[in-house]
PDB file of C-alpha atoms in Angstrom:
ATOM      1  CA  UNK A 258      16.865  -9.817  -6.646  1.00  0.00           C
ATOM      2  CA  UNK A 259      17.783  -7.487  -3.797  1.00  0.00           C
ATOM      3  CA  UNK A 260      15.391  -6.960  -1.180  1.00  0.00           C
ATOM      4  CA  UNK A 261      14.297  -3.288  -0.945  1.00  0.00           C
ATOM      5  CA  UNK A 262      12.751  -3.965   2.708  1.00  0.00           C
ATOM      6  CA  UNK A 263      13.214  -5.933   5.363  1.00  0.00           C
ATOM      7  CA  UNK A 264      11.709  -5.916   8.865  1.00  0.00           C
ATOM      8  CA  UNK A 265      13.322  -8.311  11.010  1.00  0.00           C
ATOM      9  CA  UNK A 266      11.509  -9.366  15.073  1.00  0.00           C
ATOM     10  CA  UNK A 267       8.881  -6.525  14.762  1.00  0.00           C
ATOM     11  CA  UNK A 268       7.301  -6.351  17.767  1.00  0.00           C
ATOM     12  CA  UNK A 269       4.310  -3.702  18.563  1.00  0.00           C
ATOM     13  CA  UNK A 270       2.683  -3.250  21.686  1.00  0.00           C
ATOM     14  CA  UNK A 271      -0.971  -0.915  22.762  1.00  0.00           C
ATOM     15  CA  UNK A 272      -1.335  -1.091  26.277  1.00  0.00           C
ATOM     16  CA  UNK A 273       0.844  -3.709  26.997  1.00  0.00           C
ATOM     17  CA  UNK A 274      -1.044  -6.263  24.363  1.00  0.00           C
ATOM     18  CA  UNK A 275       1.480  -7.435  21.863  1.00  0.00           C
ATOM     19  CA  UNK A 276      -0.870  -6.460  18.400  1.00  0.00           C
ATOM     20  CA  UNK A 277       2.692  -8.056  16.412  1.00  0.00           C
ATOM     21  CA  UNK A 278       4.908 -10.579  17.883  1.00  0.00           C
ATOM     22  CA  UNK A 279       8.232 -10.456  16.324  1.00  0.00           C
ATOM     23  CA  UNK A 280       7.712 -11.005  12.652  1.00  0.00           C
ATOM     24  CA  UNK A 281      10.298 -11.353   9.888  1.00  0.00           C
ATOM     25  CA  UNK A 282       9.232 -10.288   6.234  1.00  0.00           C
ATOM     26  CA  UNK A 283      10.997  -9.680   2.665  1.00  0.00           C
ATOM     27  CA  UNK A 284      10.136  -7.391   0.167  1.00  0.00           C
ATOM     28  CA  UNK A 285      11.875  -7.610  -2.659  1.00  0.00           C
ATOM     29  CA  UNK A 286      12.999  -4.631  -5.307  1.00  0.00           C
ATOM     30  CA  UNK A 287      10.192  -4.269  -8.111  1.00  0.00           C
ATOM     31  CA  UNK A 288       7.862  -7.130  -6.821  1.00  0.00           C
ATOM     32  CA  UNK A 289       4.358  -6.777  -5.548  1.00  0.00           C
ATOM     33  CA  UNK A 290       4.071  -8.585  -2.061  1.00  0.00           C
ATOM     34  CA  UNK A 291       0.786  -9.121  -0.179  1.00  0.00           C
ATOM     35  CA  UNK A 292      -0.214  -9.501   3.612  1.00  0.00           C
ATOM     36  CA  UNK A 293      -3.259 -11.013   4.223  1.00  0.00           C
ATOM     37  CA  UNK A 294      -4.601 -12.081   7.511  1.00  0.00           C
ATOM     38  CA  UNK A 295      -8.524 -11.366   9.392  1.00  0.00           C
ATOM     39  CA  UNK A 296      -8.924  -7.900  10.765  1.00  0.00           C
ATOM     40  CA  UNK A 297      -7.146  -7.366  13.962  1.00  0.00           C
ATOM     41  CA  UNK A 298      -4.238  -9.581  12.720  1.00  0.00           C
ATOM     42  CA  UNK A 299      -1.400  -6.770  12.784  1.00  0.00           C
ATOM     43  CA  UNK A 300      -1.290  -6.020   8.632  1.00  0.00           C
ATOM     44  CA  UNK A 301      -1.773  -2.475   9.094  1.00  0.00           C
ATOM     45  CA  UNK A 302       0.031  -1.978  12.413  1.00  0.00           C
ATOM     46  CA  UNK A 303       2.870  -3.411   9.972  1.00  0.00           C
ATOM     47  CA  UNK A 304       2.156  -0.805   7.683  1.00  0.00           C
ATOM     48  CA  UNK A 305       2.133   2.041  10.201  1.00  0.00           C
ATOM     49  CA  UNK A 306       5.346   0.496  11.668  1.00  0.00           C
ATOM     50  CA  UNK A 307       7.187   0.942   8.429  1.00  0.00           C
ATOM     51  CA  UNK A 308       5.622   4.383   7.547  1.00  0.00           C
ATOM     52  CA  UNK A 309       7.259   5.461  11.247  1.00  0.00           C
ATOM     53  CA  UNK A 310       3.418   6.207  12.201  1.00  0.00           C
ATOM     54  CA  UNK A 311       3.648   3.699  15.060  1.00  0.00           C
ATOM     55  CA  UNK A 312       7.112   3.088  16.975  1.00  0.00           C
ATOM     56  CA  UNK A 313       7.612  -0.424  17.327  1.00  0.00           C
ATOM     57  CA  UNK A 314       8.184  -1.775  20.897  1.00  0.00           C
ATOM     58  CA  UNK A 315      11.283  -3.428  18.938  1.00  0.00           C
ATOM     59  CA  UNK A 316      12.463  -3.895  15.398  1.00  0.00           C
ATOM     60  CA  UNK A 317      14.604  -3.672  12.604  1.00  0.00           C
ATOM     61  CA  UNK A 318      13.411  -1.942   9.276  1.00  0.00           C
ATOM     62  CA  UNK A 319      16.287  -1.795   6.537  1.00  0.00           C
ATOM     63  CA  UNK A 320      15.449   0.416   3.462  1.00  0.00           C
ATOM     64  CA  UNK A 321      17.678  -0.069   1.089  1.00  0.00           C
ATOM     65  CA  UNK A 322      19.820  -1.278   4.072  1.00  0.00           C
ATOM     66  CA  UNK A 323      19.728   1.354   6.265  1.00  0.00           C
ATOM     67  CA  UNK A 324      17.577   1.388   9.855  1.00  0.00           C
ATOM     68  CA  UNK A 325      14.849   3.496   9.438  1.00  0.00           C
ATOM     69  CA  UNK A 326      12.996   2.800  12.792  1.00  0.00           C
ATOM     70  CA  UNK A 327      12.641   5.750  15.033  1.00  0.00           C
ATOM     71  CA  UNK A 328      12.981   7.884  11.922  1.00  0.00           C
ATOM     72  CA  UNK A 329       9.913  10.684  11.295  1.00  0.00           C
ATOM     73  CA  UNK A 330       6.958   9.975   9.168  1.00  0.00           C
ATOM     74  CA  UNK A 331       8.301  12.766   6.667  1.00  0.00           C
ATOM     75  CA  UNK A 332      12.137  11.591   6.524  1.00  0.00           C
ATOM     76  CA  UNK A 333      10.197   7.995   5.447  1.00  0.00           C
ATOM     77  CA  UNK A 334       8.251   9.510   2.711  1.00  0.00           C
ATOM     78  CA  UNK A 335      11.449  11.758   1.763  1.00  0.00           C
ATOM     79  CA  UNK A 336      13.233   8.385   1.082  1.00  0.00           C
ATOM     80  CA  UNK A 337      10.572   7.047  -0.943  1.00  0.00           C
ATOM     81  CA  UNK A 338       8.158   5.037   0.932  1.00  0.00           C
ATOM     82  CA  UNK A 339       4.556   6.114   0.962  1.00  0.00           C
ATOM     83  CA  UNK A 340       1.497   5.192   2.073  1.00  0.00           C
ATOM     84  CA  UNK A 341      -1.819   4.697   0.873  1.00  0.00           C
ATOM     85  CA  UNK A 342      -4.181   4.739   4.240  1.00  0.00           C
ATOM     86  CA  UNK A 343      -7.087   2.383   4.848  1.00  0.00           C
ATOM     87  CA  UNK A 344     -10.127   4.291   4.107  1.00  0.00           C
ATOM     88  CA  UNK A 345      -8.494   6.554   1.536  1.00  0.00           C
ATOM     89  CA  UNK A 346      -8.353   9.430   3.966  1.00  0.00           C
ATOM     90  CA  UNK A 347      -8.863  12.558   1.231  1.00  0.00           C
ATOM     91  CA  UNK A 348      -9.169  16.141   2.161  1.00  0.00           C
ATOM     92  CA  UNK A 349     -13.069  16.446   1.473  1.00  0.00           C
ATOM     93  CA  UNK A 350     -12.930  20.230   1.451  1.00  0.00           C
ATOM     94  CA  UNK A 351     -10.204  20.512  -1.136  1.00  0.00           C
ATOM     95  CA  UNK A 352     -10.215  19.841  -4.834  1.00  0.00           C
ATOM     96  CA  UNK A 353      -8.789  16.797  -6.303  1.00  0.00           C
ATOM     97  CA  UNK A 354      -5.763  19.112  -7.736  1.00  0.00           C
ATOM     98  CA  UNK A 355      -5.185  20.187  -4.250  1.00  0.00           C
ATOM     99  CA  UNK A 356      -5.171  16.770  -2.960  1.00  0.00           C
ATOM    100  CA  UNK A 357      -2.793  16.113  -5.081  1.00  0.00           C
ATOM    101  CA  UNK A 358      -0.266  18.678  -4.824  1.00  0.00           C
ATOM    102  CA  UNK A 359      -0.410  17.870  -1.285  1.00  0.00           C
ATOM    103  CA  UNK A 360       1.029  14.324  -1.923  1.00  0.00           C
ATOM    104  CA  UNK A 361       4.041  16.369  -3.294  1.00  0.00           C
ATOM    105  CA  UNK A 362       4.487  18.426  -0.680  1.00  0.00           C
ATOM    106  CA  UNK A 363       8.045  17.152  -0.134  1.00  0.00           C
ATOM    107  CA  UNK A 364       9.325  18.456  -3.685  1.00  0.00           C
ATOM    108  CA  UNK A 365      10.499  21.685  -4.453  1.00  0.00           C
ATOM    109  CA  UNK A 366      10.639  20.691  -8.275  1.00  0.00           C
ATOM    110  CA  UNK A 367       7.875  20.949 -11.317  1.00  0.00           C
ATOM    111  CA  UNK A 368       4.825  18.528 -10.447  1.00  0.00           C
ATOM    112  CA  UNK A 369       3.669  19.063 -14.255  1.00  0.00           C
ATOM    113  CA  UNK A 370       5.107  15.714 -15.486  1.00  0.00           C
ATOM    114  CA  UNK A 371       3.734  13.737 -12.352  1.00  0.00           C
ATOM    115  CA  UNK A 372       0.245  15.195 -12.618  1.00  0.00           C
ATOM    116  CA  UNK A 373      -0.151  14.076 -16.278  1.00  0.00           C
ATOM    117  CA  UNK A 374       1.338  10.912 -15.103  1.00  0.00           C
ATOM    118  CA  UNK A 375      -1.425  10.790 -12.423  1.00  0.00           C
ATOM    119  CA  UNK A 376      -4.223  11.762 -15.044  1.00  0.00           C
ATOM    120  CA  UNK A 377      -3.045   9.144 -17.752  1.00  0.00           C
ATOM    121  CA  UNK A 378      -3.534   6.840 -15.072  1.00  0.00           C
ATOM    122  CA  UNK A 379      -6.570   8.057 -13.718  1.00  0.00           C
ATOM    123  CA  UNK A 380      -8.603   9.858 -16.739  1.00  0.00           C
ATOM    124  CA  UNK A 381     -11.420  10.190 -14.210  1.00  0.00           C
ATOM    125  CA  UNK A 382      -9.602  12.536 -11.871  1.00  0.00           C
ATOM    126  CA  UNK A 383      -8.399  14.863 -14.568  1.00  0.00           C
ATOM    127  CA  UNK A 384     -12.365  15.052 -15.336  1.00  0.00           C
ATOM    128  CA  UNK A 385     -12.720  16.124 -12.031  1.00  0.00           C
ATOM    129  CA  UNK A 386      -9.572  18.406 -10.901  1.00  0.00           C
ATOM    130  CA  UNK A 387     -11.495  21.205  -9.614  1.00  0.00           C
ATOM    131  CA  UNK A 388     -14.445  18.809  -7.910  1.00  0.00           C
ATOM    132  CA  UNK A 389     -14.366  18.925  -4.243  1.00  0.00           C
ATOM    133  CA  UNK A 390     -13.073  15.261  -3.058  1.00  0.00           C
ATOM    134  CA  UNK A 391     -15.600  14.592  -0.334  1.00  0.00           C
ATOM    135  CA  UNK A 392     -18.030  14.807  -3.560  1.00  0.00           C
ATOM    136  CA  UNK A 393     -16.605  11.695  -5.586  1.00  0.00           C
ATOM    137  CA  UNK A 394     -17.625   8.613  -5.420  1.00  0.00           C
ATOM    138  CA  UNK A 395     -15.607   5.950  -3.145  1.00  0.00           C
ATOM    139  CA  UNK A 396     -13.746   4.402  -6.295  1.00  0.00           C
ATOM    140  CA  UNK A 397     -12.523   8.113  -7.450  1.00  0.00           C
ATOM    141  CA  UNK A 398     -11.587   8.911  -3.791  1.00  0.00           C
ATOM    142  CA  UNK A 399      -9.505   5.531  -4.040  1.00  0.00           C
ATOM    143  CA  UNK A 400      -7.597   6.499  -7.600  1.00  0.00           C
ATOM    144  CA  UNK A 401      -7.253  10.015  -5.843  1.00  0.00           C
ATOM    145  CA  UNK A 402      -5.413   8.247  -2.299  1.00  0.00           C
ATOM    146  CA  UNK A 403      -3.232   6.518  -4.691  1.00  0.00           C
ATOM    147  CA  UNK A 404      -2.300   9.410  -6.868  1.00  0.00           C
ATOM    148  CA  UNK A 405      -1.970  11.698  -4.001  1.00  0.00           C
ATOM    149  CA  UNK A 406       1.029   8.328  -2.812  1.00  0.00           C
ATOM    150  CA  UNK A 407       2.673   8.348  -6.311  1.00  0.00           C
ATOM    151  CA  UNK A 408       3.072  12.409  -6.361  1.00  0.00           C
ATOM    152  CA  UNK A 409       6.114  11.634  -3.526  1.00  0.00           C
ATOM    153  CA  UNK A 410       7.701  10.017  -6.645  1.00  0.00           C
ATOM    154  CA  UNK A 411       7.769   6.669  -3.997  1.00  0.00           C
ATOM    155  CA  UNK A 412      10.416   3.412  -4.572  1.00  0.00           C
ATOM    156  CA  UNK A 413       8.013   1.397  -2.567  1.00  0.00           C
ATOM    157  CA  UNK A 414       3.701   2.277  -2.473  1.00  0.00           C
ATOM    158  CA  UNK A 415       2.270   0.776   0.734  1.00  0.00           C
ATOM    159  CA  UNK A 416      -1.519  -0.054  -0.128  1.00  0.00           C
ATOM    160  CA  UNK A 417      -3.652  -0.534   3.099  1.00  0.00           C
ATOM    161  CA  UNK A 418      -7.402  -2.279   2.135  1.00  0.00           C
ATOM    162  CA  UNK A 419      -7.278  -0.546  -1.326  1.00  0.00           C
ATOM    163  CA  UNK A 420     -10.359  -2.561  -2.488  1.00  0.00           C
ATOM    164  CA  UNK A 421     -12.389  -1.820   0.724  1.00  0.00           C
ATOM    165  CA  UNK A 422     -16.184  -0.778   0.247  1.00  0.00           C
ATOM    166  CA  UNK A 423     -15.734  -0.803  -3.710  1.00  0.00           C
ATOM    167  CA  UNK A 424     -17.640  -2.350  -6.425  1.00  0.00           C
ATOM    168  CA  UNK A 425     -16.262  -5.313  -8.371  1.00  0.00           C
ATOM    169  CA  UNK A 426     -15.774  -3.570 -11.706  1.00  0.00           C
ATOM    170  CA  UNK A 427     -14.120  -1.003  -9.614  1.00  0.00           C
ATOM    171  CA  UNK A 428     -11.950  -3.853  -7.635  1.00  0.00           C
ATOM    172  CA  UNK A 429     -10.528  -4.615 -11.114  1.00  0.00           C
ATOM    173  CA  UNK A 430      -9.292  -0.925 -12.482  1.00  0.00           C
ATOM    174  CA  UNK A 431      -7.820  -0.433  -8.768  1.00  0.00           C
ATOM    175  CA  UNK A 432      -5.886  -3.921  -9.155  1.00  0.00           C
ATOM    176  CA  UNK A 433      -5.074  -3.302 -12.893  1.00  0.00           C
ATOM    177  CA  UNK A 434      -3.489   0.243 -11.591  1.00  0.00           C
ATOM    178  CA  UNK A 435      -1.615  -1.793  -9.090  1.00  0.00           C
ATOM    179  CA  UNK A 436       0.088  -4.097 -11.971  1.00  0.00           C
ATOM    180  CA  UNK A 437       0.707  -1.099 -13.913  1.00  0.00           C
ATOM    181  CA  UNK A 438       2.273   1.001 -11.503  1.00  0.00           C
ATOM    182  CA  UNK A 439       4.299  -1.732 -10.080  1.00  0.00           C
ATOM    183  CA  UNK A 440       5.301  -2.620 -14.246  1.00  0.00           C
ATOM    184  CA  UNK A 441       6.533   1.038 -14.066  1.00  0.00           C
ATOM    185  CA  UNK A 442       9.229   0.081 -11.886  1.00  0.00           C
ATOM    186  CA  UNK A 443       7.477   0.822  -8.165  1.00  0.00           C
ATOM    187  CA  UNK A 444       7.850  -1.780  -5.451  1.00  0.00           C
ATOM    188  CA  UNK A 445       4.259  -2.770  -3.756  1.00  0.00           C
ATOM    189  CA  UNK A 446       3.243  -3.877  -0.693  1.00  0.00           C
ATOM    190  CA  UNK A 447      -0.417  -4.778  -0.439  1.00  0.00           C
ATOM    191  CA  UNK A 448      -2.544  -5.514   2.631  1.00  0.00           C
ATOM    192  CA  UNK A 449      -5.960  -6.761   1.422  1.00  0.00           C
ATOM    193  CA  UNK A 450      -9.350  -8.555   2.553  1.00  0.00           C
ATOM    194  CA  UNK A 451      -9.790  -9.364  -1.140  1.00  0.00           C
ATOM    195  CA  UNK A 452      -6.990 -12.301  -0.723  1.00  0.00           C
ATOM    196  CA  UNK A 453      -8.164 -14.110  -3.865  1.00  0.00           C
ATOM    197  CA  UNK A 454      -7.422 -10.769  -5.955  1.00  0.00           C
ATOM    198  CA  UNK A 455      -4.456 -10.256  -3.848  1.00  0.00           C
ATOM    199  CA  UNK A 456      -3.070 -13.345  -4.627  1.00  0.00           C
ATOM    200  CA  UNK A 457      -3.438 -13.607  -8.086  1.00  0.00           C
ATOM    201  CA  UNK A 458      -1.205 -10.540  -8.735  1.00  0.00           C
ATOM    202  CA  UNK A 459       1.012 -10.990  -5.690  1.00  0.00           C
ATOM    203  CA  UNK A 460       4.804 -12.255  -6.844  1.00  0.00           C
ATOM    204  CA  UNK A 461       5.372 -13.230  -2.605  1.00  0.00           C
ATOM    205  CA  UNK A 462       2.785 -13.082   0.357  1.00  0.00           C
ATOM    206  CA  UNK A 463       3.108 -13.598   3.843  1.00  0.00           C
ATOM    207  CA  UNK A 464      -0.199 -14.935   6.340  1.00  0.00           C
ATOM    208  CA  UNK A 465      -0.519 -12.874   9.662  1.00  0.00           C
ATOM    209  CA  UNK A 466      -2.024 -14.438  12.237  1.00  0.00           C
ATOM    210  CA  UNK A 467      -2.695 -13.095  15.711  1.00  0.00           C
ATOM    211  CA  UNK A 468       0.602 -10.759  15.188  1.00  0.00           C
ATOM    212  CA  UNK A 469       2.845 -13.323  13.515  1.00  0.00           C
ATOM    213  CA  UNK A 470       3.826 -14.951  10.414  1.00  0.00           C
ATOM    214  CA  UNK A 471       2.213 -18.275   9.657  1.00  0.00           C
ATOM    215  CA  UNK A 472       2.997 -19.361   5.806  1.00  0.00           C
ATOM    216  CA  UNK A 473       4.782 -17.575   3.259  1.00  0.00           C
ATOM    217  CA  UNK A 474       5.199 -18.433  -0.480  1.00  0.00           C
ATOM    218  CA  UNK A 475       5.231 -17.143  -4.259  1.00  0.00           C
ATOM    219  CA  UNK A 476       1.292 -15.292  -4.779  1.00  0.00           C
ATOM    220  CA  UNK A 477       0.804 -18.867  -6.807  1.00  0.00           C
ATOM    221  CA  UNK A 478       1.743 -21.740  -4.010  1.00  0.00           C
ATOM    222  CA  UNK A 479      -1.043 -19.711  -1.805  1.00  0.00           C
ATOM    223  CA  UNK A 480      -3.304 -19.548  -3.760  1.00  0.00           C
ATOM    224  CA  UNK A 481      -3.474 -23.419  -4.558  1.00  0.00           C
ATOM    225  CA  UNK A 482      -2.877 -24.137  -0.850  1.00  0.00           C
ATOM    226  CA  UNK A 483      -5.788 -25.737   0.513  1.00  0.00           C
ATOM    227  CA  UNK A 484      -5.283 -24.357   4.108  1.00  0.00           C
ATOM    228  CA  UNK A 485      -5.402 -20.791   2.494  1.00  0.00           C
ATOM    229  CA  UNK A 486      -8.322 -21.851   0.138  1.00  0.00           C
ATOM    230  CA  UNK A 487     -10.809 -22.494   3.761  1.00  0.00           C
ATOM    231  CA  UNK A 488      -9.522 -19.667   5.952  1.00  0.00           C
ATOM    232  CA  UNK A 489      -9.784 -16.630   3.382  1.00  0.00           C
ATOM    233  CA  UNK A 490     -10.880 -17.785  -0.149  1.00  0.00           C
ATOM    234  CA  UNK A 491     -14.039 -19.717   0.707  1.00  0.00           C
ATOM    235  CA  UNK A 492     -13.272 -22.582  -0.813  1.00  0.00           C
ATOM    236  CA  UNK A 493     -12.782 -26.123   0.268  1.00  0.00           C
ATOM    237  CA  UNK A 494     -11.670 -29.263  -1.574  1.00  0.00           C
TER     238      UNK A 494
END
């Protein structure tokens, strides 16, 4: 399978403290792939890198084989890579139907088949259309962040903490809409502290550590690795 992305020596400085120190990742066409790492490790910074929200102090980024670094946030999302922001990042003073319809703000076509696309996979939200989206609760604020990503019609949905400050049963729907989504044809790349639920639906996954790559493997080999088990499952032997 062709790889949809590839970033290739990313390095990313603040202040003159490397936060990423040249790493190398694959993501291949229709596969889910997962980053996981502590906090401060570089996943998002990755993230932003890709998404053109951070310029990279070097690095190559192939889409579909062509450089996108130094390209505009907008020209990214034009292409079809979008991304879902840690801490969801709504408009609280809009409804969930404008939230939405600003996720689309690209398109000049008919949203009508992407909304009911959004609603099948969201029932909640079309409960909810004209509710304010500061007023939902943190798990409907996460379904609305990642139907505000798929309104761009994206090849590739970035996911940054998705699970973050959510309850367990909520955890689940948010990783089941992952599998579906990605079933539907949509590459993912996940960052998430959850890297037991990560790496159960993950097809590859990369460790960050301190800004570079340590291990990388199928979702499966990680998962049974015993050096991944103590650092971020909580398990030992």
């Amino acid at each position: 399978m062709s790889n949809i992305l590839e970033i290739k020596n990313l390095v990313v400085s603040y202040g003159g403290i490397e936060a990423v120190k040249g790493i190398q990742m694959a993501v291949p066409e229709g596969e889910i792939v997962t980053l996981i790492g502590a906090n401060g490790a570089g996943k998002s910074t990755t993230l932003k890198s890709i998404s053109g929200l951070v310029k990279p102090k070097q690095a190559s980024i192939l889409y579909k084989g062509k450089e996108i670094v130094g390209q505009s946030p907008d020209f990214i999302v034009s292409q079809g890579i979008t991304l879902v922001p840690e801490g969801r990042r709504v408009f609280p003073n809009l409804t969930v139907m404008e939230n939405l319809k600003i996720g689309a703000y690209l398109r000049k076509d008919s949203l009508k088949d992407d909304l009911e696309y959004v609603f099948t996979l969201f029932p909640r939200l079309r409960e909810r259309e004209w509710q304010m989206a500061g007023t939902l609760s943190g798990g409907e604020q996460q379904m609305l962040a990642v139907g505000r990503a798929l309104m761009s019609r994206p090849k590739v949905i970035m996911m940054d903490e998705p699970s973050l400050g959510l309850a367990p049963l909520v955890v689940k729907d948010i990783f089941n809409i992952i599998q579906t989504i990605n079933k539907e044809g949509i590459t993912v790349l996940l960052i998430e502290q959850n890297a037991n639920m990560a790496l159960k639906i993950a097809h590859k996954a990369y460790v960050i550590e301190t800004g570079t790559i340590t291990m990388e493997g199928t979702g499966a080999e990680l998962l049974a690795n015993e050096k991944i088990k103590q650092a971020y499952l909580g398990k030992t032997k």
